[in-house]
Tab-separated table of C-alpha atoms and ligand atoms in Angstrom:
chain	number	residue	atom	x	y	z
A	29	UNK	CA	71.718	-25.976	-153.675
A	30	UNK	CA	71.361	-26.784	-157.228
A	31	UNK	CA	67.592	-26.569	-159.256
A	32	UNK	CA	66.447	-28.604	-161.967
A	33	UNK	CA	67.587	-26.551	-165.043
A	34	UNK	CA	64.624	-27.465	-166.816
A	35	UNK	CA	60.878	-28.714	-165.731
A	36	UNK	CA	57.916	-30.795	-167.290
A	37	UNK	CA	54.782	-29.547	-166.279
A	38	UNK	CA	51.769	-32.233	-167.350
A	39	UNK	CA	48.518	-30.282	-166.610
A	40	UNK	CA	46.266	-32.255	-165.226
A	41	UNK	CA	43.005	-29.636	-165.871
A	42	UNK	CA	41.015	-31.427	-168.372
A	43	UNK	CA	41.180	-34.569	-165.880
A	44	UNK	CA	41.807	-33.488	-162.649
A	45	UNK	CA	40.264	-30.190	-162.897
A	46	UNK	CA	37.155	-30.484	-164.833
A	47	UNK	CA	36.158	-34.150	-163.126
A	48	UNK	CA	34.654	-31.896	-159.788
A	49	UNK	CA	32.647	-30.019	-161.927
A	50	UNK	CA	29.058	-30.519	-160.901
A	51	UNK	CA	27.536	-29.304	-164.269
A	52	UNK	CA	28.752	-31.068	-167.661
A	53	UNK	CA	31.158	-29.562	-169.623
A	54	UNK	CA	30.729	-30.129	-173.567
A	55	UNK	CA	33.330	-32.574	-174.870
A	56	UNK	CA	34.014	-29.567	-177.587
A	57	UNK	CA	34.924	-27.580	-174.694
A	58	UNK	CA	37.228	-30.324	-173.275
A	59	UNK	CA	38.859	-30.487	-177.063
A	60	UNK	CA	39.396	-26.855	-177.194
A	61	UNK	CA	41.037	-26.499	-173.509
A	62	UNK	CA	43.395	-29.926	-174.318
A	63	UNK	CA	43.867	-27.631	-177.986
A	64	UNK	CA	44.580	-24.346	-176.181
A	65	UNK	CA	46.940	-26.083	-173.851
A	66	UNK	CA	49.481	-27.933	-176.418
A	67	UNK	CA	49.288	-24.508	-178.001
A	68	UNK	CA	50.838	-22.930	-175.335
A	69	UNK	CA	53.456	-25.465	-175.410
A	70	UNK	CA	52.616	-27.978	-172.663
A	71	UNK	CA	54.354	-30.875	-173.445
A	72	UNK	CA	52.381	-33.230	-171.094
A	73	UNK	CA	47.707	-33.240	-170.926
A	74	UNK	CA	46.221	-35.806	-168.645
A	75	UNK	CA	42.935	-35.324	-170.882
A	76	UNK	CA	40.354	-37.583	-169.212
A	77	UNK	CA	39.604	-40.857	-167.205
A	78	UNK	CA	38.035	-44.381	-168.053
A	79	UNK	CA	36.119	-44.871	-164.673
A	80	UNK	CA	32.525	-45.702	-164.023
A	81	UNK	CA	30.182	-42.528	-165.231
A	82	UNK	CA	28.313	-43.531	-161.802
A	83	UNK	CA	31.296	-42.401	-160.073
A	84	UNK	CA	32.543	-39.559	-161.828
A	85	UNK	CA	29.747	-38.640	-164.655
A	86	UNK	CA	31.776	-35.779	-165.760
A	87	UNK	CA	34.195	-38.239	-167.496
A	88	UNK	CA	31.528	-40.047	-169.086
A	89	UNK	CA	32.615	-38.367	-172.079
A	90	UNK	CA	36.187	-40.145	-172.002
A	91	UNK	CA	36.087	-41.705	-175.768
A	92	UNK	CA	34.771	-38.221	-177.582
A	93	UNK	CA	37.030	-36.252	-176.293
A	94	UNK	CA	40.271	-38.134	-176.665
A	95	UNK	CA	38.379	-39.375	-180.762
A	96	UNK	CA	38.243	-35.400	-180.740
A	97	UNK	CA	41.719	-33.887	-180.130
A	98	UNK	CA	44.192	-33.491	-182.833
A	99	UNK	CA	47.506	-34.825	-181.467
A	100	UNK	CA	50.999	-33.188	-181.998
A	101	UNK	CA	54.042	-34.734	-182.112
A	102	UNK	CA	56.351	-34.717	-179.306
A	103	UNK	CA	53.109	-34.170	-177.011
A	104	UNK	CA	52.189	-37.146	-174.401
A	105	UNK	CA	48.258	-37.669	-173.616
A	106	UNK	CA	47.736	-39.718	-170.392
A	107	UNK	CA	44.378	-41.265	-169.093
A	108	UNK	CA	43.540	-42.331	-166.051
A	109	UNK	CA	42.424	-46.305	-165.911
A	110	UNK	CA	41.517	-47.546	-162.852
A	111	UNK	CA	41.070	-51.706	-163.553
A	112	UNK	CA	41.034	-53.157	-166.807
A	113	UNK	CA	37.598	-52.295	-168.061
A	114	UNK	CA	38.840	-49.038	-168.146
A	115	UNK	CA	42.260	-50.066	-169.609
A	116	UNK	CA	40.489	-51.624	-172.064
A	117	UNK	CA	38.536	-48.828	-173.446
A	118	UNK	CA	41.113	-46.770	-173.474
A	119	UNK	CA	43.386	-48.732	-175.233
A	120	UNK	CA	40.966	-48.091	-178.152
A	121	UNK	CA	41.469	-44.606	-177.821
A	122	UNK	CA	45.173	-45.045	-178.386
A	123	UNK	CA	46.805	-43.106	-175.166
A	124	UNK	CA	50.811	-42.468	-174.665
A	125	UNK	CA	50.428	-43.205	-170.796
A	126	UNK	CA	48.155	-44.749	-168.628
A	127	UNK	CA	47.846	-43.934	-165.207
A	128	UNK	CA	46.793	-46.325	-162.133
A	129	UNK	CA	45.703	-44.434	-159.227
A	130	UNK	CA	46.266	-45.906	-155.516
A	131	UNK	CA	46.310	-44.013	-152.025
A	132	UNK	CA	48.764	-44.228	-149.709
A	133	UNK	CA	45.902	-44.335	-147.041
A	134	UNK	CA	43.269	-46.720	-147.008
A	135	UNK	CA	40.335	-44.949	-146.039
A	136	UNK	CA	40.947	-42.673	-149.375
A	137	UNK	CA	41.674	-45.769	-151.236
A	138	UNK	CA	38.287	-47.095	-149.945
A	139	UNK	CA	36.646	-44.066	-150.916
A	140	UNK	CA	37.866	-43.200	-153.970
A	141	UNK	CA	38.330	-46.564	-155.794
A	142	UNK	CA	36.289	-49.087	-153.788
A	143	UNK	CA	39.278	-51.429	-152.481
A	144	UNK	CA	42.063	-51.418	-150.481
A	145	UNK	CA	45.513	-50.331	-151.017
A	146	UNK	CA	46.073	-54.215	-151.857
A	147	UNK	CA	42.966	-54.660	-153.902
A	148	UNK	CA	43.835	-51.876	-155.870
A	149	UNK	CA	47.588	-53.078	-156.662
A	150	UNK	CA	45.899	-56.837	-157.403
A	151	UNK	CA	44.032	-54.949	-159.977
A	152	UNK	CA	46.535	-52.638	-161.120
A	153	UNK	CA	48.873	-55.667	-161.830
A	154	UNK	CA	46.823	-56.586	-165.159
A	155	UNK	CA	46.505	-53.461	-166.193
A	156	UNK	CA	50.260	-52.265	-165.706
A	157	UNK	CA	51.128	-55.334	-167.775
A	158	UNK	CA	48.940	-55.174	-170.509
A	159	UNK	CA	49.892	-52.074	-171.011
A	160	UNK	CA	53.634	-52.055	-170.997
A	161	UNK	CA	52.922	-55.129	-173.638
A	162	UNK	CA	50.705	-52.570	-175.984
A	163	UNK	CA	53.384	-50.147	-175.682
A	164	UNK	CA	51.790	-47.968	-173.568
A	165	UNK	CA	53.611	-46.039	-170.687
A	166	UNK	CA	52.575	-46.142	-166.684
A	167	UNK	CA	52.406	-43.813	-163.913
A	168	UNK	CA	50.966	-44.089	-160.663
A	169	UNK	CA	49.435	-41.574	-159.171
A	170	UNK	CA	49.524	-42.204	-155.156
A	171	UNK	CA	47.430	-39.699	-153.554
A	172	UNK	CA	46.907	-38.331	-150.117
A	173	UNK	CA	50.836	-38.853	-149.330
A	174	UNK	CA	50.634	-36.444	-146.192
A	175	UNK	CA	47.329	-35.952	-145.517
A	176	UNK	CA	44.133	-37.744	-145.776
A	177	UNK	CA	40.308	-36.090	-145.651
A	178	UNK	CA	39.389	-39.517	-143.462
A	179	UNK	CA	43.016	-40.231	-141.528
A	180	UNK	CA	44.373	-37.123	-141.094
A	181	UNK	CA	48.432	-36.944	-141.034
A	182	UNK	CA	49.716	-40.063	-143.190
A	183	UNK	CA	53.409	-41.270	-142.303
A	184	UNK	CA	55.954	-41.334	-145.176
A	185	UNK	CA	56.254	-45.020	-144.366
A	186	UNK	CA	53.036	-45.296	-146.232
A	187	UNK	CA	54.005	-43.630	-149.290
A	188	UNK	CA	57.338	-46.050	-149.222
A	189	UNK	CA	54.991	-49.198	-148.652
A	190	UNK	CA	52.485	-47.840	-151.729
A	191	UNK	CA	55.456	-47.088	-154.051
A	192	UNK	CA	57.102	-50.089	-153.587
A	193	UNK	CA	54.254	-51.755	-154.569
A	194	UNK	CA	53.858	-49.744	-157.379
A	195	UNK	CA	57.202	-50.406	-158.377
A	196	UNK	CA	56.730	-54.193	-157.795
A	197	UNK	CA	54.295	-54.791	-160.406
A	198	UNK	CA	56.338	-52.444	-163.129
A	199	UNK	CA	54.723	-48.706	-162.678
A	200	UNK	CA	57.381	-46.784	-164.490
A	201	UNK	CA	57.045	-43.855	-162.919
A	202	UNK	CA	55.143	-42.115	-159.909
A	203	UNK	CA	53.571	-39.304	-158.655
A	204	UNK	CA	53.515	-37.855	-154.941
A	205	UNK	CA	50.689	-36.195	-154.103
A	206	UNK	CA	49.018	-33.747	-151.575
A	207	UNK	CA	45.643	-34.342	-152.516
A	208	UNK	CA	43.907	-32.334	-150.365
A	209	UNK	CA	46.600	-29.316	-150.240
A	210	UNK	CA	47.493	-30.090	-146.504
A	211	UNK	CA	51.171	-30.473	-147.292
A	212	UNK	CA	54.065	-27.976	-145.752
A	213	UNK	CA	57.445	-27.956	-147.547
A	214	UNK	CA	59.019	-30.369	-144.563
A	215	UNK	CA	56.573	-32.581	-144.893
A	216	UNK	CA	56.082	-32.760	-148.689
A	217	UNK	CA	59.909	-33.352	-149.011
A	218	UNK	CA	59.309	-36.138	-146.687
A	219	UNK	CA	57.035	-38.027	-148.766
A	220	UNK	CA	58.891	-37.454	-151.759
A	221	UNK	CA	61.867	-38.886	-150.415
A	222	UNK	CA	60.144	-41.984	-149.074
A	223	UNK	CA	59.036	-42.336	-152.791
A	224	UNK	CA	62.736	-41.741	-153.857
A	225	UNK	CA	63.672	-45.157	-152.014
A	226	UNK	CA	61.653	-46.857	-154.880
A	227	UNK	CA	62.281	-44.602	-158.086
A	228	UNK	CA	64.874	-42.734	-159.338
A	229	UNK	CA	64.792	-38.856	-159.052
A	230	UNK	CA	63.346	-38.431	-163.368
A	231	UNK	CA	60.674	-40.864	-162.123
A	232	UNK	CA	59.271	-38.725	-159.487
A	233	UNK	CA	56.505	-36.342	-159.884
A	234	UNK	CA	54.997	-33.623	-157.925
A	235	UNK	CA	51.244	-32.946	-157.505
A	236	UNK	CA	50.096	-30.375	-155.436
A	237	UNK	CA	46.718	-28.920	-154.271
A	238	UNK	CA	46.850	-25.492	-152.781
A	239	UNK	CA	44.208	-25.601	-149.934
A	240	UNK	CA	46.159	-24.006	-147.580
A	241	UNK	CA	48.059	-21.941	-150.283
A	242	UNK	CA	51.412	-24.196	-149.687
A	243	UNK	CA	51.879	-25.348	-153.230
A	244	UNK	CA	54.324	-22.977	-154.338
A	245	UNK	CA	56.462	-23.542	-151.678
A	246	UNK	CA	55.405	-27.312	-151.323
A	247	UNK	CA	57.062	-27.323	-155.131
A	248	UNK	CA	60.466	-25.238	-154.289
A	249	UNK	CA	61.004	-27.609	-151.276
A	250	UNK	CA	60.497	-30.621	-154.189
A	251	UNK	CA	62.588	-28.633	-156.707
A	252	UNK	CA	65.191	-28.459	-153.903
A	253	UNK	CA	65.232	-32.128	-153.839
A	254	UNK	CA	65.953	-32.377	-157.492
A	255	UNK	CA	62.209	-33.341	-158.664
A	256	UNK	CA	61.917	-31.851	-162.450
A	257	UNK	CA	58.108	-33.352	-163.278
A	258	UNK	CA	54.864	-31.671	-161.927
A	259	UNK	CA	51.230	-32.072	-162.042
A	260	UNK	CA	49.497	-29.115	-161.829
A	261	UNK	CA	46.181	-27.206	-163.336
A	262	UNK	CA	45.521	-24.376	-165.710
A	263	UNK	CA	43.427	-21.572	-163.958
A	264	UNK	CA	43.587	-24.000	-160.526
A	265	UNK	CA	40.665	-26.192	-161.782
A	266	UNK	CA	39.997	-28.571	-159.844
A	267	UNK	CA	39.571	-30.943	-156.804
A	268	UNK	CA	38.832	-34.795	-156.155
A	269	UNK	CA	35.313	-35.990	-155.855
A	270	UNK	CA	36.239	-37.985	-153.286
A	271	UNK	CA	38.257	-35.077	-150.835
A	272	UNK	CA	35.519	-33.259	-149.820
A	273	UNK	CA	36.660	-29.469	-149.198
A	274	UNK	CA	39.934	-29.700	-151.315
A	275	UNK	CA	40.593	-26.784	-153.339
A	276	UNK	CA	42.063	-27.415	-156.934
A	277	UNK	CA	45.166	-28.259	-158.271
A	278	UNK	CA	48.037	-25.227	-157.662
A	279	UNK	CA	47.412	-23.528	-161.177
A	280	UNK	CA	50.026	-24.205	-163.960
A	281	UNK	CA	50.059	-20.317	-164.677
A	282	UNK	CA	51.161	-20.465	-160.754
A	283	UNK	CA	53.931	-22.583	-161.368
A	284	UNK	CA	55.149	-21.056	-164.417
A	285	UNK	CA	55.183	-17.971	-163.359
A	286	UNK	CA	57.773	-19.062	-160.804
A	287	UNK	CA	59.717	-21.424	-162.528
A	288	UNK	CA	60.147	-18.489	-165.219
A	289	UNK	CA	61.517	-16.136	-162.282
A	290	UNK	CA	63.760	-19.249	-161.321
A	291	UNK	CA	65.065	-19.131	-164.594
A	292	UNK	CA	64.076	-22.820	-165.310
A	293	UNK	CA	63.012	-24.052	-168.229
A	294	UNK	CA	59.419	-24.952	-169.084
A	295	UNK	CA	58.773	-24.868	-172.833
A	296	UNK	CA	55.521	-23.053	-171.642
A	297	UNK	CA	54.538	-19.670	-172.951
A	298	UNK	CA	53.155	-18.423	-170.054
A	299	UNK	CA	50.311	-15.779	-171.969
A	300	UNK	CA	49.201	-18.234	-174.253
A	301	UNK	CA	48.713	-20.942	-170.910
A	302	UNK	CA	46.958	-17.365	-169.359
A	303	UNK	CA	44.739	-17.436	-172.756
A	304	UNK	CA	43.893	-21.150	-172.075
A	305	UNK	CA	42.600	-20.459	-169.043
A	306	UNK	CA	40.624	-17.781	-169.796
A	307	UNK	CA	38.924	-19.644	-172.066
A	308	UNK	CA	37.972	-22.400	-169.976
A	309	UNK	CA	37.240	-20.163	-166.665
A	310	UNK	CA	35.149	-18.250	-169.143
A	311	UNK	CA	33.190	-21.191	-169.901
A	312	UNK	CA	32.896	-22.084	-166.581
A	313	UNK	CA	31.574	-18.882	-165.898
A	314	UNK	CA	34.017	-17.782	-163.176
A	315	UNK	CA	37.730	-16.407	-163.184
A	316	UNK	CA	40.555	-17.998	-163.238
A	317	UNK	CA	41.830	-19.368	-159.709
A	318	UNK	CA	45.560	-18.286	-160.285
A	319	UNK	CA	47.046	-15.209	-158.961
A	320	UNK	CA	49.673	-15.123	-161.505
A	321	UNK	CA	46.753	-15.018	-164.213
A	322	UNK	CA	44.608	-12.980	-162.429
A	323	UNK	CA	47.461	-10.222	-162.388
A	324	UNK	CA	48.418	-10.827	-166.138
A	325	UNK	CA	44.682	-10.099	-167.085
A	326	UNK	CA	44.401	-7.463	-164.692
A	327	UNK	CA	47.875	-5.770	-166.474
A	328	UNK	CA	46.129	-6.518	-170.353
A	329	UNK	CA	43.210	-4.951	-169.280
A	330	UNK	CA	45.068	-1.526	-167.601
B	420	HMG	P1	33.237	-50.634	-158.235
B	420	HMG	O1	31.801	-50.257	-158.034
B	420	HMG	O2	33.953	-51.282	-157.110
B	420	HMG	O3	33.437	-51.491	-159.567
B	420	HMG	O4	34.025	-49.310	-158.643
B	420	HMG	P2	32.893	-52.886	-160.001
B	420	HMG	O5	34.000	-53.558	-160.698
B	420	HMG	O6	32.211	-53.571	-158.875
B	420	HMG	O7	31.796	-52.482	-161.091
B	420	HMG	C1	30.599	-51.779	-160.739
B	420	HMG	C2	30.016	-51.111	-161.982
B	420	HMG	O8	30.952	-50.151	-162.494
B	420	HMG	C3	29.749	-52.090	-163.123
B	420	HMG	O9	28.651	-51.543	-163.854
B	420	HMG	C4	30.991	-51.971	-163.971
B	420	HMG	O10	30.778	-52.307	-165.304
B	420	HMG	C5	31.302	-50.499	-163.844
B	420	HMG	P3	27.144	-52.044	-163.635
B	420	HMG	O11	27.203	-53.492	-163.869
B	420	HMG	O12	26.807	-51.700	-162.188
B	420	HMG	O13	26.380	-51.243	-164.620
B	420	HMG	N1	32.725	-50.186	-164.050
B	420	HMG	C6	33.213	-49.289	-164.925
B	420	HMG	N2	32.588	-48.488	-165.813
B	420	HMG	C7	33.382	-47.708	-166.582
B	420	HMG	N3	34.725	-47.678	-166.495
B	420	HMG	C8	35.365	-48.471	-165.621
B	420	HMG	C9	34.581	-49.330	-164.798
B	420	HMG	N4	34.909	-50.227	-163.852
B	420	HMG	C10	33.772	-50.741	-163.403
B	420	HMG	N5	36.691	-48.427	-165.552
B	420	HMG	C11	35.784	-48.142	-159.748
B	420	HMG	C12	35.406	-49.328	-158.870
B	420	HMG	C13	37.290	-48.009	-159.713
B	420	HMG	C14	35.280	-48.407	-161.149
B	420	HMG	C15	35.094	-46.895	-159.163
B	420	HMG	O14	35.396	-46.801	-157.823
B	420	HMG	C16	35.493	-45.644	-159.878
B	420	HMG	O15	35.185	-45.416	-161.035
B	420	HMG	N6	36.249	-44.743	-159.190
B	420	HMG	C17	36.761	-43.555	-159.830
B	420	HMG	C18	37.177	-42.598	-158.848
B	420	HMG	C19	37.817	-41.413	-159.514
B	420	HMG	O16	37.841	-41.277	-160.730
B	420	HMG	N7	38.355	-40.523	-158.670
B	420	HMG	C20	39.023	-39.370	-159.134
B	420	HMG	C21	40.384	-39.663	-159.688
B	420	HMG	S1	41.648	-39.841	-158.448
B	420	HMG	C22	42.136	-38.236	-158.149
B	420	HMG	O17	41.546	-37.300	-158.601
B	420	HMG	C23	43.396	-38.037	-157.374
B	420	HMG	C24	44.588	-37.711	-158.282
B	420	HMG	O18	44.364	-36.548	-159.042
B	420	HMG	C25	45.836	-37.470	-157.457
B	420	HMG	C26	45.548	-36.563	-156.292
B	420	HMG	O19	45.254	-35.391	-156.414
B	420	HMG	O20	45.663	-37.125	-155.224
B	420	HMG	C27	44.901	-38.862	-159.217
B	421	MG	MG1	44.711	-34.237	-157.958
């Protein structure tokens, strides 16, 4: 079988990773990681989210931080946007992609968003369409596709019914994923192939938490498939406010390092990504949750 000759990686760390953080991370810090990042040649930085600071007070600082990075060319900076008060103050800040965020279960939709699955798509519609007006690119994220903290095991059928939806009200593109890193390669290829009844294979995304330390092989089983997009953190920041006990996101330095042995393609220089996440685990005041970076450091410092 065939791989993807060549793979964009968005990293999801100054979103998805730093949103779990319990103490607040300076917006210059946020800058410098989104900085370090396009540096190193990722192509792709989901940089913050417009939700309610009640709910997720680490993103409070949504406006600064995008007013704060210097864009390159060629690089796409996606926000998450929830309904369309967040849409709306996004839209000031000018983002390439906006990002809705449904479940396919609806206890995690509940928890994390306040609605149902059809709530949520009721007031995603608005937002998806204002957006595509303005120019503005959409992708859905649709979490907990095989396993949910409230639910347990969650049938492909219901990542087919969310995507659908999705597609229904003009998401352009979509994201499977394994929010709280219960996933097995089977089972992960499952989901994204109940998402593949909806979208094409370039519209297809994979997002995988490593709980259970399955998100390496949960993203060979998806590369298998032909999937060519991840989602995926530098130094494994991360975790979801609203999965209690989920590790972070597998760590981009993870994923590079294997798509590098793979021979695949990733624009990514894998010691300068190493560099941007020593800076931010540094700041964190911990080390960097990849092994990959872990034994890169270890190898500078022998
Ligand atoms: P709600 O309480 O139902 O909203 O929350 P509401 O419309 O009833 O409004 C209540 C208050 O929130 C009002 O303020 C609104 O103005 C305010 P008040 O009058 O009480 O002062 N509000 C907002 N403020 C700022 N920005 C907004 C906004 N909307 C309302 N956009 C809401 C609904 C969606 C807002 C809430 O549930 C929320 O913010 N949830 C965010 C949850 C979140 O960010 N979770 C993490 C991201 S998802 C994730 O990590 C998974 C993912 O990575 C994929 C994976 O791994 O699975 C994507
Ligand atoms: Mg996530």
């Amino acid at each position: 079988m065939s791989l993807p000759t060549r793979v964009q990686i968005i990293d999801v760390g100054p979103r998805d990773g730093l949103q779990n953080e319990k103490q607040p991370v300076p917006a210059a810090v946020k800058i410098e990681l989104v900085h370090r990042l396009q540096a190193a040649g990722l192509k792709e930085i989901e940089v913050t989210s417009y939700v309610s600071p009640k709910w997720v007070p680490q993103m409070a600082d949504n406006h600064e931080v995008m007013e704060g990075i210097t864009r390159l060319p060629g690089v796409r900076y996606s926000v998450l946007t929830p309904n369309l008060k967040g849409f709306e103050a996004a839209l000031a800040d000018a983002p390439d992609e906006i990002v809705v965020f449904g479940a396919a279960s609806e206890a995690f939709s509940q928890r994390n968003i306040n609605c149902s699955i059809a709530e949520s798509i009721e007031r995603f519609a608005p937002v998806v369409e204002a957006a595509l007006a303005a120019g503005i690119r959409v992708r859905g994220a649709m979490s907990c596709t095989v396993g949910c903290p409230y639910e347990g095991e969650v049938a492909p059928a219901r990542v087919g019914y969310l995507a659908g939806l999705l597609k229904g009200i003009g998401v352009q593109r979509v994201d499977v994923a394994d929010t709280i890193g219960v996933g097995t390669p089977r089972k992960v290829q499952n989901a994204i192939e109940a998402a593949l009844a909806h979208y094409g294979i370039d519209d297809v995304s994979g997002h995988f938490h490593d709980t259970y330390g399955q998100a390496l092989a949960n993203t060979l089983a998806a590369l298998e498939l032909g999937v060519w997009n991840f989602q995926s953190s530098v130094a494994g920041l991360g975790g979801c406010p609203y999965a209690k006990g989920a590790t972070g996101n597998v760590a981009t330095e993870d994923v590079v390092y294997l798509l590098d042995g793979l021979g695949i393609d990733t624009g990514i220089d894998l010691d300068r990504l190493v560099d941007a996440g020593a800076f931010i685990s540094t700041e964190l005041g911990r080390k960097p949750n990849s092994r990959a970076a872990t034994a890169l450091l270890n190898k500078r410092a022998g």
